[in-house]
Amino acid sequence: MFGIIGKTKKVTIDKVPKHIGIIMDGNGRWAKKRLKPRVFGHKVGMDALQEVTITASQMGVKVLTVYAFSTENWSRPQDEINFIMNLPVEFFDKFVPELDKNKVRIQMIGETRRLPKETLEALNAAVEQTRRNTGLILNFALNYGGRAEITNAVRLIAQDVLDAKLNPDDVTEDLIANYLMTDHLPYLYRDPDFIIRTSGELRLSNFLPWQSAYSELYFTPVLWPDFRRAEFIKAVEEYNRRHRRFGAI
Ligand code: FPP
């Protein structure tokens, strides 16, 4: 049982999802509605991410995997890509100190080697600075694509079979999970219990396709920059309602 003060009321949450995945969508539309450039939405979206991370950490969530940049996002205008790639640099200066204070540990998944040098350096610095923290893991999915992740796992397994390190019979679901990018997460929390997508789109868009096999899904029309503490608590309350067994075991 967990008590948390929401904006207007005390909320009791019996079952906190241990791993939550978030598809942070709608930044561009949020900015456009305010007659601002799309990138303004990404900037305010970072504030939302900070607020949600701190709330999740207070609730006892163990892992928060956030879809920050997909392999498909490279087709956006170059200016916008440059802006998004600079976000981790700003993130490091502005947000990491508070996250660090809250014992948040930063990690990442995705083809991060292909990110611009400064972006990767800022991310690596955040990972390094928070390496010893024991609280929530904020796991950034950056240049991440789920099918590419599975394809890569199959390639590595095939190579290990070829090198006689594995027999085809050794290939189990557990073994495949060891070859995915989420293998660095604590074993019990590798798969998200709950996935939230903002902005009204009803898709998973190549986000954790293997790991989401049993995830509860939550879709909300709220645009990401508006998805703050109260909206996050509402989503987790909904997760709790789905898990009420009404007296059954
Ligand atoms: C989707 O909105 C959002 C993104 C592609 C970028 C999200 C990134 C952040 C919120 C910050 C991440 C922080 C770090 C440190 C990397 P959209 O542009 O697709 O919005 P639209 O669907 O309305 O166009």
PDB file of N, CA, C and O in Angstrom, residues 23 27 29 37 69 71 75 91 100 102 107 131 135 148 150 160 162-163 166 183 194 196 198 206-207 219 235 239:
ATOM      1  N   ILE A  23       5.676   6.409 -23.863  1.00  0.00           N
ATOM      2  CA  ILE A  23       5.878   6.978 -25.197  1.00  0.00           C
ATOM      3  C   ILE A  23       5.435   8.435 -25.090  1.00  0.00           C
ATOM      4  O   ILE A  23       4.244   8.737 -24.992  1.00  0.00           O
ATOM      5  N   ASN A  27       4.518  16.539 -28.352  1.00  0.00           N
ATOM      6  CA  ASN A  27       5.239  17.795 -28.082  1.00  0.00           C
ATOM      7  C   ASN A  27       5.014  18.821 -29.193  1.00  0.00           C
ATOM      8  O   ASN A  27       4.802  20.002 -28.922  1.00  0.00           O
ATOM      9  N   ARG A  29       2.544  19.065 -31.423  1.00  0.00           N
ATOM     10  CA  ARG A  29       1.166  19.577 -31.441  1.00  0.00           C
ATOM     11  C   ARG A  29       0.910  20.545 -30.287  1.00  0.00           C
ATOM     12  O   ARG A  29       0.218  21.542 -30.444  1.00  0.00           O
ATOM     13  N   PRO A  37       7.244  27.360 -32.077  1.00  0.00           N
ATOM     14  CA  PRO A  37       7.924  26.329 -32.869  1.00  0.00           C
ATOM     15  C   PRO A  37       7.870  24.963 -32.172  1.00  0.00           C
ATOM     16  O   PRO A  37       7.808  24.910 -30.933  1.00  0.00           O
ATOM     17  N   PHE A  69      13.662   9.061 -28.559  1.00  0.00           N
ATOM     18  CA  PHE A  69      13.997   9.244 -29.975  1.00  0.00           C
ATOM     19  C   PHE A  69      14.013   7.874 -30.639  1.00  0.00           C
ATOM     20  O   PHE A  69      14.744   6.990 -30.224  1.00  0.00           O
ATOM     21  N   THR A  71      14.261   5.228 -34.083  1.00  0.00           N
ATOM     22  CA  THR A  71      15.091   5.143 -35.293  1.00  0.00           C
ATOM     23  C   THR A  71      14.391   5.846 -36.461  1.00  0.00           C
ATOM     24  O   THR A  71      15.036   6.270 -37.401  1.00  0.00           O
ATOM     25  N   SER A  75      14.046  11.090 -39.801  1.00  0.00           N
ATOM     26  CA  SER A  75      13.460  11.704 -41.010  1.00  0.00           C
ATOM     27  C   SER A  75      12.858  13.083 -40.712  1.00  0.00           C
ATOM     28  O   SER A  75      12.289  13.706 -41.597  1.00  0.00           O
ATOM     29  N   PHE A  91      19.713  18.677 -20.376  1.00  0.00           N
ATOM     30  CA  PHE A  91      19.176  17.797 -19.340  1.00  0.00           C
ATOM     31  C   PHE A  91      20.214  17.569 -18.248  1.00  0.00           C
ATOM     32  O   PHE A  91      19.921  17.623 -17.058  1.00  0.00           O
ATOM     33  N   ASP A 100      19.800  13.042  -9.191  1.00  0.00           N
ATOM     34  CA  ASP A 100      20.880  12.433  -8.405  1.00  0.00           C
ATOM     35  C   ASP A 100      20.533  12.483  -6.906  1.00  0.00           C
ATOM     36  O   ASP A 100      20.700  11.503  -6.181  1.00  0.00           O
ATOM     37  N   ASN A 102      17.678  12.470  -5.664  1.00  0.00           N
ATOM     38  CA  ASN A 102      16.596  11.499  -5.427  1.00  0.00           C
ATOM     39  C   ASN A 102      17.051  10.064  -5.698  1.00  0.00           C
ATOM     40  O   ASN A 102      16.224   9.173  -5.856  1.00  0.00           O
ATOM     41  N   GLN A 107      20.163   5.283 -17.215  1.00  0.00           N
ATOM     42  CA  GLN A 107      20.719   4.288 -18.146  1.00  0.00           C
ATOM     43  C   GLN A 107      20.105   4.528 -19.522  1.00  0.00           C
ATOM     44  O   GLN A 107      19.225   5.368 -19.671  1.00  0.00           O
ATOM     45  N   ARG A 131      25.744   6.312 -11.433  1.00  0.00           N
ATOM     46  CA  ARG A 131      25.997   4.863 -11.501  1.00  0.00           C
ATOM     47  C   ARG A 131      25.769   4.143 -10.169  1.00  0.00           C
ATOM     48  O   ARG A 131      25.288   3.013 -10.140  1.00  0.00           O
ATOM     49  N   GLY A 135      18.146   4.066  -6.442  1.00  0.00           N
ATOM     50  CA  GLY A 135      16.709   4.310  -6.612  1.00  0.00           C
ATOM     51  C   GLY A 135      16.217   3.943  -8.002  1.00  0.00           C
ATOM     52  O   GLY A 135      16.771   3.056  -8.659  1.00  0.00           O
ATOM     53  N   ALA A 148      14.707  -3.716 -34.774  1.00  0.00           N
ATOM     54  CA  ALA A 148      16.166  -3.737 -34.929  1.00  0.00           C
ATOM     55  C   ALA A 148      16.796  -4.443 -33.730  1.00  0.00           C
ATOM     56  O   ALA A 148      17.775  -5.194 -33.865  1.00  0.00           O
ATOM     57  N   ILE A 150      15.451  -6.847 -31.905  1.00  0.00           N
ATOM     58  CA  ILE A 150      15.237  -8.292 -32.019  1.00  0.00           C
ATOM     59  C   ILE A 150      16.121  -8.869 -33.130  1.00  0.00           C
ATOM     60  O   ILE A 150      16.722  -9.933 -32.968  1.00  0.00           O
ATOM     61  N   ASP A 160      26.573 -17.193 -32.053  1.00  0.00           N
ATOM     62  CA  ASP A 160      26.978 -18.044 -30.929  1.00  0.00           C
ATOM     63  C   ASP A 160      26.727 -19.521 -31.228  1.00  0.00           C
ATOM     64  O   ASP A 160      27.491 -20.386 -30.770  1.00  0.00           O
ATOM     65  N   LEU A 162      26.870 -20.741 -34.306  1.00  0.00           N
ATOM     66  CA  LEU A 162      27.925 -21.030 -35.280  1.00  0.00           C
ATOM     67  C   LEU A 162      29.272 -21.267 -34.581  1.00  0.00           C
ATOM     68  O   LEU A 162      30.053 -22.135 -34.960  1.00  0.00           O
ATOM     69  N   ASP A 163      29.521 -20.502 -33.533  1.00  0.00           N
ATOM     70  CA  ASP A 163      30.770 -20.641 -32.782  1.00  0.00           C
ATOM     71  C   ASP A 163      30.709 -21.772 -31.749  1.00  0.00           C
ATOM     72  O   ASP A 163      31.598 -21.876 -30.898  1.00  0.00           O
ATOM     73  N   LEU A 166      26.536 -22.138 -28.253  1.00  0.00           N
ATOM     74  CA  LEU A 166      25.125 -22.434 -27.953  1.00  0.00           C
ATOM     75  C   LEU A 166      24.636 -23.545 -28.861  1.00  0.00           C
ATOM     76  O   LEU A 166      25.102 -23.661 -30.003  1.00  0.00           O
ATOM     77  N   ASP A 183      18.690  -6.225 -21.177  1.00  0.00           N
ATOM     78  CA  ASP A 183      19.330  -7.230 -20.312  1.00  0.00           C
ATOM     79  C   ASP A 183      20.104  -6.597 -19.155  1.00  0.00           C
ATOM     80  O   ASP A 183      20.409  -7.262 -18.181  1.00  0.00           O
ATOM     81  N   PHE A 194       3.469  -1.772 -17.355  1.00  0.00           N
ATOM     82  CA  PHE A 194       2.496  -0.754 -17.734  1.00  0.00           C
ATOM     83  C   PHE A 194       3.147   0.144 -18.778  1.00  0.00           C
ATOM     84  O   PHE A 194       4.288   0.583 -18.592  1.00  0.00           O
ATOM     85  N   ILE A 196       2.454   3.671 -21.036  1.00  0.00           N
ATOM     86  CA  ILE A 196       1.620   4.870 -21.199  1.00  0.00           C
ATOM     87  C   ILE A 196       1.990   5.525 -22.527  1.00  0.00           C
ATOM     88  O   ILE A 196       3.176   5.683 -22.826  1.00  0.00           O
ATOM     89  N   THR A 198       0.977   9.066 -24.587  1.00  0.00           N
ATOM     90  CA  THR A 198       0.212  10.315 -24.562  1.00  0.00           C
ATOM     91  C   THR A 198      -0.161  10.725 -25.985  1.00  0.00           C
ATOM     92  O   THR A 198       0.309  10.147 -26.963  1.00  0.00           O
ATOM     93  N   ASN A 206       6.819   0.369 -32.407  1.00  0.00           N
ATOM     94  CA  ASN A 206       8.149  -0.254 -32.352  1.00  0.00           C
ATOM     95  C   ASN A 206       8.845  -0.054 -30.993  1.00  0.00           C
ATOM     96  O   ASN A 206      10.068  -0.113 -30.895  1.00  0.00           O
ATOM     97  N   PHE A 207       8.049   0.217 -29.952  1.00  0.00           N
ATOM     98  CA  PHE A 207       8.599   0.428 -28.602  1.00  0.00           C
ATOM     99  C   PHE A 207       8.498  -0.881 -27.820  1.00  0.00           C
ATOM    100  O   PHE A 207       7.410  -1.367 -27.539  1.00  0.00           O
ATOM    101  N   PHE A 219      -3.680   4.627 -22.845  1.00  0.00           N
ATOM    102  CA  PHE A 219      -3.597   5.691 -23.838  1.00  0.00           C
ATOM    103  C   PHE A 219      -4.397   6.898 -23.335  1.00  0.00           C
ATOM    104  O   PHE A 219      -5.507   6.737 -22.845  1.00  0.00           O
ATOM    105  N   ALA A 235      -3.038   7.758 -14.119  1.00  0.00           N
ATOM    106  CA  ALA A 235      -2.716   6.574 -14.924  1.00  0.00           C
ATOM    107  C   ALA A 235      -2.415   5.373 -14.028  1.00  0.00           C
ATOM    108  O   ALA A 235      -2.910   4.269 -14.264  1.00  0.00           O
ATOM    109  N   TYR A 239      -4.209   1.658 -13.535  1.00  0.00           N
ATOM    110  CA  TYR A 239      -3.494   0.370 -13.490  1.00  0.00           C
ATOM    111  C   TYR A 239      -3.971  -0.441 -12.277  1.00  0.00           C
ATOM    112  O   TYR A 239      -4.194  -1.640 -12.368  1.00  0.00           O
TER     113      TYR A 239
END
